Short mmCIF file of N, CA and C in Angstrom, two decimals:
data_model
loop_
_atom_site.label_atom_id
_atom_site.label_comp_id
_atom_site.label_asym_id
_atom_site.label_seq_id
_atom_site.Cartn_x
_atom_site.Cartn_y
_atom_site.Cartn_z
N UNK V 1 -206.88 51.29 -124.81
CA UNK V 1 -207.72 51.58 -125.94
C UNK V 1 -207.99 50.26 -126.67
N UNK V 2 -209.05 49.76 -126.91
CA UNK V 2 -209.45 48.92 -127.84
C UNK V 2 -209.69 49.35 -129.09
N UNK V 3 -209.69 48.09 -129.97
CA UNK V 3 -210.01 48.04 -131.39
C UNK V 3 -210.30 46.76 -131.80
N UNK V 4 -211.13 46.79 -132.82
CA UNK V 4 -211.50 45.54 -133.58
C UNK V 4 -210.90 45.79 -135.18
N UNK V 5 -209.97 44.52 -135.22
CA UNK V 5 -209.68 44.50 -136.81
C UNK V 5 -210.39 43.44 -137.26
N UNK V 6 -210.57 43.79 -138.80
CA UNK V 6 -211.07 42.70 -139.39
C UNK V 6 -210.28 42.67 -140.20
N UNK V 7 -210.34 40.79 -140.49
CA UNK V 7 -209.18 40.47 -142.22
C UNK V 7 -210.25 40.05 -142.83
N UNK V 8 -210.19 40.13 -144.39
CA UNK V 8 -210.81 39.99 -144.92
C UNK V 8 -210.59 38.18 -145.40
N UNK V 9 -211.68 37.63 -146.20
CA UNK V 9 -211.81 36.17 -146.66
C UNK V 9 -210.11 35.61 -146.86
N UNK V 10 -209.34 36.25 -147.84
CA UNK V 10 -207.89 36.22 -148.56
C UNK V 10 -206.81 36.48 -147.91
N UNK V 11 -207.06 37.04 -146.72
CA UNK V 11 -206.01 37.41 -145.86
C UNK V 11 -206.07 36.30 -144.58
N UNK V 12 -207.21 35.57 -144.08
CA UNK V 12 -207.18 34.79 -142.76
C UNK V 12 -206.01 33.84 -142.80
N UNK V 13 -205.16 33.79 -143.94
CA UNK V 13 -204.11 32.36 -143.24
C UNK V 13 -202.76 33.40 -143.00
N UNK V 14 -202.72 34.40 -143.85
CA UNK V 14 -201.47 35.43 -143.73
C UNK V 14 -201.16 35.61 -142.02
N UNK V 15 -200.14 35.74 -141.45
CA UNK V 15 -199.79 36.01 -140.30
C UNK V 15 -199.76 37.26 -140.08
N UNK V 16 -200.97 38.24 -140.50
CA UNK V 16 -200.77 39.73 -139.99
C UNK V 16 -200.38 40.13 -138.76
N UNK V 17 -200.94 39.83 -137.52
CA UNK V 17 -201.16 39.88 -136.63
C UNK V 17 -199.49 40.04 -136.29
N UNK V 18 -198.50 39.17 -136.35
CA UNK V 18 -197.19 38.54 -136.31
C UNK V 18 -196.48 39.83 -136.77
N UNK V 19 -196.96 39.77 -138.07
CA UNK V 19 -196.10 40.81 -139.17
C UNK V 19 -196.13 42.14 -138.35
N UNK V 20 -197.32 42.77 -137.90
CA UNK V 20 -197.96 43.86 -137.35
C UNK V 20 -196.85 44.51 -136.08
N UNK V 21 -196.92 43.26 -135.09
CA UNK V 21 -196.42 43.34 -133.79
C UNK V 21 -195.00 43.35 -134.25
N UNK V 22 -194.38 42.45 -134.82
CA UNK V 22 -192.68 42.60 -135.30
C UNK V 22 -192.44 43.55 -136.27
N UNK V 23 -192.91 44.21 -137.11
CA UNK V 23 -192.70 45.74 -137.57
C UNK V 23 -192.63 46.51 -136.28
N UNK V 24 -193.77 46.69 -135.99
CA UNK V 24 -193.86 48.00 -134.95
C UNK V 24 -193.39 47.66 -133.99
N UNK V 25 -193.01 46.99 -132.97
CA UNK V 25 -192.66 46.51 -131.90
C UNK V 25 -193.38 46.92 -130.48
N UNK V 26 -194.72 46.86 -131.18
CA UNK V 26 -196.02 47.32 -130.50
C UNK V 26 -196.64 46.09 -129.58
N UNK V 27 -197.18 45.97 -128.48
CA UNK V 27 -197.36 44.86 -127.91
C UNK V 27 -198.75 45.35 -127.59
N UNK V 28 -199.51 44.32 -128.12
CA UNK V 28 -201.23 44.07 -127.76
C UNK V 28 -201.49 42.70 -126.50
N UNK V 29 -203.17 43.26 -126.36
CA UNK V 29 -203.70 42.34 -125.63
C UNK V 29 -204.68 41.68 -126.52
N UNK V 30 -204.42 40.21 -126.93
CA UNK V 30 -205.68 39.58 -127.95
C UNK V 30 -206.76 39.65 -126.50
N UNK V 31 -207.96 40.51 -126.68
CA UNK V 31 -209.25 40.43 -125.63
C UNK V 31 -210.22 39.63 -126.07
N UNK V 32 -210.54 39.74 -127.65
CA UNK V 32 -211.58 38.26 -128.30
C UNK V 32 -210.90 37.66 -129.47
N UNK V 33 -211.33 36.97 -130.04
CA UNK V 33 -211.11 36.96 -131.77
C UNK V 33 -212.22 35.73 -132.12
N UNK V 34 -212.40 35.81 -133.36
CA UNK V 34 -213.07 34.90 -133.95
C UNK V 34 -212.55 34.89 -135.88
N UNK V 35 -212.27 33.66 -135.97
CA UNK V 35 -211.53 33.43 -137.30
C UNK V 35 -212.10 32.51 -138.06
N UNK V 36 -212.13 32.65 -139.11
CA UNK V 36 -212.62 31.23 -140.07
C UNK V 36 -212.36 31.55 -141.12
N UNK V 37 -212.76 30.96 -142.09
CA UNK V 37 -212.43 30.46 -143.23
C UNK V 37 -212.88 31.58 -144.54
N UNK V 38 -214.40 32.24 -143.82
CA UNK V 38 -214.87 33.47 -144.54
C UNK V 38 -214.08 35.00 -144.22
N UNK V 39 -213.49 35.00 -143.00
CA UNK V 39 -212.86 36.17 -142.50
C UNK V 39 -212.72 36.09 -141.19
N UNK V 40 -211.98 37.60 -140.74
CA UNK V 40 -212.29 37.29 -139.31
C UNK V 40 -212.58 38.63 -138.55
N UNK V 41 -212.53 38.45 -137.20
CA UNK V 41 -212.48 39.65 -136.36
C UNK V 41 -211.73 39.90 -135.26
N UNK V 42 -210.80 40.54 -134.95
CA UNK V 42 -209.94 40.34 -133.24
C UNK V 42 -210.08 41.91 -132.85
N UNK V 43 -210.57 41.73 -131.25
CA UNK V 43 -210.59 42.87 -130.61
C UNK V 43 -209.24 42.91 -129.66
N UNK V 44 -208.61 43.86 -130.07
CA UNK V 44 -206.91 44.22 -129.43
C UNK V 44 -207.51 45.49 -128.56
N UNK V 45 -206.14 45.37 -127.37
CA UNK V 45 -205.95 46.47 -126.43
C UNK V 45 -204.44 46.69 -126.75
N UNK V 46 -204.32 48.08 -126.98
CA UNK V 46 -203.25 48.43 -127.23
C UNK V 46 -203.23 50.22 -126.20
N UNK V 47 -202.06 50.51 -125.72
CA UNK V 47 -201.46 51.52 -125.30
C UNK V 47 -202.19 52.60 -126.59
N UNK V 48 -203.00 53.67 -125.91
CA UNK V 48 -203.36 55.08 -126.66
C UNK V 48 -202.76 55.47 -128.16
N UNK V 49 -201.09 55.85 -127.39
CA UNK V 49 -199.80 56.39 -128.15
C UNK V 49 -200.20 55.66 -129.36
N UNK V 50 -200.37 54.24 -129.54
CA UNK V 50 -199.77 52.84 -130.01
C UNK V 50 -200.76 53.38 -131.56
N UNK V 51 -202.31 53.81 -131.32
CA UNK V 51 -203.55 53.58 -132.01
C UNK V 51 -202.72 53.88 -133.63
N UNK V 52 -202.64 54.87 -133.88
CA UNK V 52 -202.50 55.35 -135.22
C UNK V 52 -201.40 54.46 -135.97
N UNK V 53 -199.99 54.20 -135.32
CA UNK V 53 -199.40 53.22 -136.09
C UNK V 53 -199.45 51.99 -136.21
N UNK V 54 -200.01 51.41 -135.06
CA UNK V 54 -200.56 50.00 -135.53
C UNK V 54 -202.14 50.10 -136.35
N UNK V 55 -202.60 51.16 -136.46
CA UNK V 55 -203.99 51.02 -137.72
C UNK V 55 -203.57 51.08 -138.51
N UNK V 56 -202.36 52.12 -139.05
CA UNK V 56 -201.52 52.18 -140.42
C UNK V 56 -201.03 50.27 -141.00
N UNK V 57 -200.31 49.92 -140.13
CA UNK V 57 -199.75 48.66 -140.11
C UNK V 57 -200.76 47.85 -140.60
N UNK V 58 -201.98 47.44 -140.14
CA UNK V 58 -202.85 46.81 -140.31
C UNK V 58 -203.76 46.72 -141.78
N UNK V 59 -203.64 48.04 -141.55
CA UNK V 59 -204.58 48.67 -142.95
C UNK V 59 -203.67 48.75 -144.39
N UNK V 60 -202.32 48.18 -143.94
CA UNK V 60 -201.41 48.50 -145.30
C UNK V 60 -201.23 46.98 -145.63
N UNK V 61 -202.17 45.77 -144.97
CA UNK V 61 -201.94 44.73 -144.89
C UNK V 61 -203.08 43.98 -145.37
N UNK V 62 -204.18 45.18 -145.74
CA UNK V 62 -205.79 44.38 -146.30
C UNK V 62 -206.37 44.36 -144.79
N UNK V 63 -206.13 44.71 -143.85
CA UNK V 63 -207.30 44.67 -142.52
C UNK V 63 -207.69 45.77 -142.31
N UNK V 64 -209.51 46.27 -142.04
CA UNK V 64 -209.67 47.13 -141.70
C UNK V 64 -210.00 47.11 -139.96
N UNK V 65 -209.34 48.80 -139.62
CA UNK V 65 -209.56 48.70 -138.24
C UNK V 65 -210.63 49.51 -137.47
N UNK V 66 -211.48 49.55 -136.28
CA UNK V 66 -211.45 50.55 -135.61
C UNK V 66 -212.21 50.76 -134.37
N UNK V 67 -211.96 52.08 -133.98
CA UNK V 67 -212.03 52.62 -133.15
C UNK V 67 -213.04 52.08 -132.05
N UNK V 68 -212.65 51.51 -130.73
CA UNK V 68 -213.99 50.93 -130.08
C UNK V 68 -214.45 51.72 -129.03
N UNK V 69 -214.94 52.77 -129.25
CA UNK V 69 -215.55 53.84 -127.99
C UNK V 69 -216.14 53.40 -127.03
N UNK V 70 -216.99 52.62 -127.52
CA UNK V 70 -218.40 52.38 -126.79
C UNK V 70 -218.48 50.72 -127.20
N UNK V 71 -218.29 49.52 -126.09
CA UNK V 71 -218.38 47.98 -125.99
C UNK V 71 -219.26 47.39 -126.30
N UNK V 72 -220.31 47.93 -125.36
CA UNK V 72 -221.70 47.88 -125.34
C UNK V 72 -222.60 48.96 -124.38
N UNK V 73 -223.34 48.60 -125.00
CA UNK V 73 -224.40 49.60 -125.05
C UNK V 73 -226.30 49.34 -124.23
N UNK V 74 -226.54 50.11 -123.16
CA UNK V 74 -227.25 49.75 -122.83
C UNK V 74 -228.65 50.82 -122.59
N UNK V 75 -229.88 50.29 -123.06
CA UNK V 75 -230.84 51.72 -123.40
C UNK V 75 -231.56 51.41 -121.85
N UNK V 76 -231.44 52.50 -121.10
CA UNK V 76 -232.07 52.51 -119.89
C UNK V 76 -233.66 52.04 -120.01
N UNK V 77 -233.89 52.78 -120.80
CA UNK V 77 -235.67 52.70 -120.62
C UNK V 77 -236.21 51.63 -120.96
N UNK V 78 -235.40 50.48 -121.43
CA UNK V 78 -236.17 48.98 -121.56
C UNK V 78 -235.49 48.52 -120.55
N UNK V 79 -234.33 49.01 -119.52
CA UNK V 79 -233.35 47.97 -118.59
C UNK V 79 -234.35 47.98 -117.57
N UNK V 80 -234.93 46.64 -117.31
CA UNK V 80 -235.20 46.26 -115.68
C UNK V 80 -234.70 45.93 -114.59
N UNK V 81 -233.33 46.19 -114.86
CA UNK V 81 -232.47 45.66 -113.81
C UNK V 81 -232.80 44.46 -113.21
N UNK V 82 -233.14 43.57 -114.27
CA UNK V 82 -233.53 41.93 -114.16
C UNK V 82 -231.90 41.09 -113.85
N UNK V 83 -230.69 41.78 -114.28
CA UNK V 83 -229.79 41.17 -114.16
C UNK V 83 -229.21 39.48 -114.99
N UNK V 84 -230.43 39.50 -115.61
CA UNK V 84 -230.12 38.13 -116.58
C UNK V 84 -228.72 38.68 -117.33
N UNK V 85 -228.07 39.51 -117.51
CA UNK V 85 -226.97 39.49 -118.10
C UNK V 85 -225.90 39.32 -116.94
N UNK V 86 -225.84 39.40 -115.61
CA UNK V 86 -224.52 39.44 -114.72
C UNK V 86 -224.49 37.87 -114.82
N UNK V 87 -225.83 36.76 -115.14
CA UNK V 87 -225.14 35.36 -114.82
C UNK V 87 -224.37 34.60 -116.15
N UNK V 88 -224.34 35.29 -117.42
CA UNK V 88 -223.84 34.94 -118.26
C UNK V 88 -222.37 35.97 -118.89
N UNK V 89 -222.35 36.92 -118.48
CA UNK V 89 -220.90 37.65 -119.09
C UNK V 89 -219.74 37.29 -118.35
N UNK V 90 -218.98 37.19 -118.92
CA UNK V 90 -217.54 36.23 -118.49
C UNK V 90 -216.52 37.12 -118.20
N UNK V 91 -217.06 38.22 -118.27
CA UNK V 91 -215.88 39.24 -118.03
C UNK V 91 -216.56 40.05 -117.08
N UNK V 92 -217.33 40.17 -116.38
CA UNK V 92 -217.85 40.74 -114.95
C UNK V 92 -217.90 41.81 -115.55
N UNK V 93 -219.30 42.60 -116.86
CA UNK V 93 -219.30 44.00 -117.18
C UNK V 93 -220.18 44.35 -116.09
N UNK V 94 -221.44 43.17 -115.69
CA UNK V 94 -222.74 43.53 -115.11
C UNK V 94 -222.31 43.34 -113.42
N UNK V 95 -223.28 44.08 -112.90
CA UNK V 95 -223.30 43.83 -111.23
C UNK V 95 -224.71 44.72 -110.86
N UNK V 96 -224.67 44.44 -109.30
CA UNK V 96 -226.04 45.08 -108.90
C UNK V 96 -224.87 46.41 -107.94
N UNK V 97 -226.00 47.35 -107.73
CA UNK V 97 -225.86 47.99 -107.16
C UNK V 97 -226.15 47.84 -105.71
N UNK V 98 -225.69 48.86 -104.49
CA UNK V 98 -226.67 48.29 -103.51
C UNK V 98 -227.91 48.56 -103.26
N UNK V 99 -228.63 49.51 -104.17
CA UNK V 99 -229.92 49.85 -104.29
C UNK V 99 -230.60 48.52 -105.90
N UNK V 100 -229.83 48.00 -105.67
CA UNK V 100 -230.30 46.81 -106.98
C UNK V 100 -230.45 47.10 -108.43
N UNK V 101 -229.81 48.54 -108.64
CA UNK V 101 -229.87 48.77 -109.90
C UNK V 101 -228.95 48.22 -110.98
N UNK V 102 -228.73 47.89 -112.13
CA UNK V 102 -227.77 47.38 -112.38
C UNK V 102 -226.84 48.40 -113.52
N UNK V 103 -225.73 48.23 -112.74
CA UNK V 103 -223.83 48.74 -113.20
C UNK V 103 -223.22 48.23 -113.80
N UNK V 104 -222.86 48.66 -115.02
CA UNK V 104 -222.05 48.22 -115.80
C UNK V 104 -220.60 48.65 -115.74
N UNK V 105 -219.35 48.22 -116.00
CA UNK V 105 -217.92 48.28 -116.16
C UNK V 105 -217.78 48.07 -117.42
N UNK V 106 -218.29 49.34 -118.22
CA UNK V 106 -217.86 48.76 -120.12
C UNK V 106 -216.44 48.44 -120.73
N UNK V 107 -215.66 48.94 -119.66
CA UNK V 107 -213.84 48.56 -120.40
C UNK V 107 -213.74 47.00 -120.06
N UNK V 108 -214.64 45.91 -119.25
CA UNK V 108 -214.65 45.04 -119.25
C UNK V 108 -215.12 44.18 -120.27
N UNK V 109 -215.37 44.96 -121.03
CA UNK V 109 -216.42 43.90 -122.04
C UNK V 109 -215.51 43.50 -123.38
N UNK V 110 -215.65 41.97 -123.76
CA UNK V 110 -215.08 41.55 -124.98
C UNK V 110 -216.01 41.17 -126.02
N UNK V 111 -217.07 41.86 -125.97
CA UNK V 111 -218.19 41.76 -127.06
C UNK V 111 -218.11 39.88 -127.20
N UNK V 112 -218.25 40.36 -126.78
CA UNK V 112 -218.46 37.84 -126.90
C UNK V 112 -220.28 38.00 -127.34
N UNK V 113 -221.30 38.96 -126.74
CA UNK V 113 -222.78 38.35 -127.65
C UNK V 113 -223.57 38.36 -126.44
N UNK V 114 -223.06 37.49 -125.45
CA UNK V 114 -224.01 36.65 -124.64
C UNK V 114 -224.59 37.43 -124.02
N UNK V 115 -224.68 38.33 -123.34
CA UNK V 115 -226.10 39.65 -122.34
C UNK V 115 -226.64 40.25 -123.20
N UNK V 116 -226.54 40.05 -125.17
CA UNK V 116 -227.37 40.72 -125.65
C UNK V 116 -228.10 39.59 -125.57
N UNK V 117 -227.88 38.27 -126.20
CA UNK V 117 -229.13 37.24 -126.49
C UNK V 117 -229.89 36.95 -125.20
N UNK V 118 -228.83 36.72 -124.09
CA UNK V 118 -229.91 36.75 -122.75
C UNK V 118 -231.10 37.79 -121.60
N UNK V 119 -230.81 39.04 -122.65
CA UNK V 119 -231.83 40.62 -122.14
C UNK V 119 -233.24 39.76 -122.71
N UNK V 120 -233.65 39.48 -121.51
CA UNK V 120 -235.29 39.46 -122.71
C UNK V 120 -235.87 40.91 -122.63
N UNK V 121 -235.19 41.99 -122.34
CA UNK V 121 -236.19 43.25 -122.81
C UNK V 121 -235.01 43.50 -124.09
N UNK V 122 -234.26 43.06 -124.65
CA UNK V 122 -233.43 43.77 -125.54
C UNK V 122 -232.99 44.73 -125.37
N UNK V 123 -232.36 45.42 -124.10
CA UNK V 123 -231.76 46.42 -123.87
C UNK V 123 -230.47 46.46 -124.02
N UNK V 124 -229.47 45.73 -124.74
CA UNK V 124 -228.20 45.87 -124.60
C UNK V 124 -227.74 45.32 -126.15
N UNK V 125 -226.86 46.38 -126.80
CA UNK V 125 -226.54 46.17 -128.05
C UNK V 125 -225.14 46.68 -128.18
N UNK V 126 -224.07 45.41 -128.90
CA UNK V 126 -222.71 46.35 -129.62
C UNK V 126 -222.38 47.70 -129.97
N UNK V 127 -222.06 48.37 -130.04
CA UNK V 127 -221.75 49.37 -130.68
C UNK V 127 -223.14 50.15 -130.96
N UNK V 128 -223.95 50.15 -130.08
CA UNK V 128 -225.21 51.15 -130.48
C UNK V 128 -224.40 52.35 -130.11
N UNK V 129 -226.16 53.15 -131.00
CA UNK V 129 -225.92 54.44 -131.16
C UNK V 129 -226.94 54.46 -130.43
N UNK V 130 -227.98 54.35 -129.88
CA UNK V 130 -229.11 54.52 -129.39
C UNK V 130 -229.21 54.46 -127.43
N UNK V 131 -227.97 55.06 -127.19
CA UNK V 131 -228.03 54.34 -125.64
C UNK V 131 -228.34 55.23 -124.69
N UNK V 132 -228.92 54.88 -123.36
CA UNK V 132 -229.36 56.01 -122.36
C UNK V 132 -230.97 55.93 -122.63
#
């Protein structure tokens, strides 16, 4: 199961992350993160069981968390199966089919950006709601 927490501006130097895992004795997979100075964001894989007490943990710490159903998102009816996204995702979501259509593997994806900016039909978005 994935999740994305965010810390807010006041919290990025605090060692949540640390605090989180040595309370609970919960063990994650860091899959992205991005941190700075305004805030941040880290997408964790954690064991199912794990979800509810490490969101408690998190959320009693100033980070909000959640739920990542859906990685990315792709609207058929603009996809040309141009494949400009299989030469840039780093985590192998995209591939061809053997009829050349193109397949996605969404538990592969670490939202990193890059097959949305490289779709020139704009068919592929974060966390849409709009997909199929």
């Amino acid at each position: 199961m994935k999740l994305k927490v965010n810390f807010p501006e006041e919290r990025v130097k605090s060692p949540i992350l640390s605090e989180v895992i040595l309370k609970t004795g919960i063990l994650v997979s860091i899959v992205s993160s991005r941190v700075d100075s305004a805030g941040g964001e880290i997408i964790l894989e954690v064991l199912d069981k794990s979800y509810e007490t490490i969101k408690d943990e998190f959320e009693s710490r100033g980070a909000s968390v959640t739920l990542l159903d859906t990685l990315i998102c792709r609207k058929k009816a603009e996809c040309v199966d141009c494949g400009a996204c299989i030469s840039v995702c780093p985590s192998q979501v995209f591939s061809f089919e053997e009829d050349w259509s193109l397949a996605m593997d969404t538990q592969k994806c670490v939202r990193c950006g890059l097959c949305i900016d490289m779709c020139p039909h704009q068919a592929l978005s974060i966390e849409g709601t709009d997909c199929e």
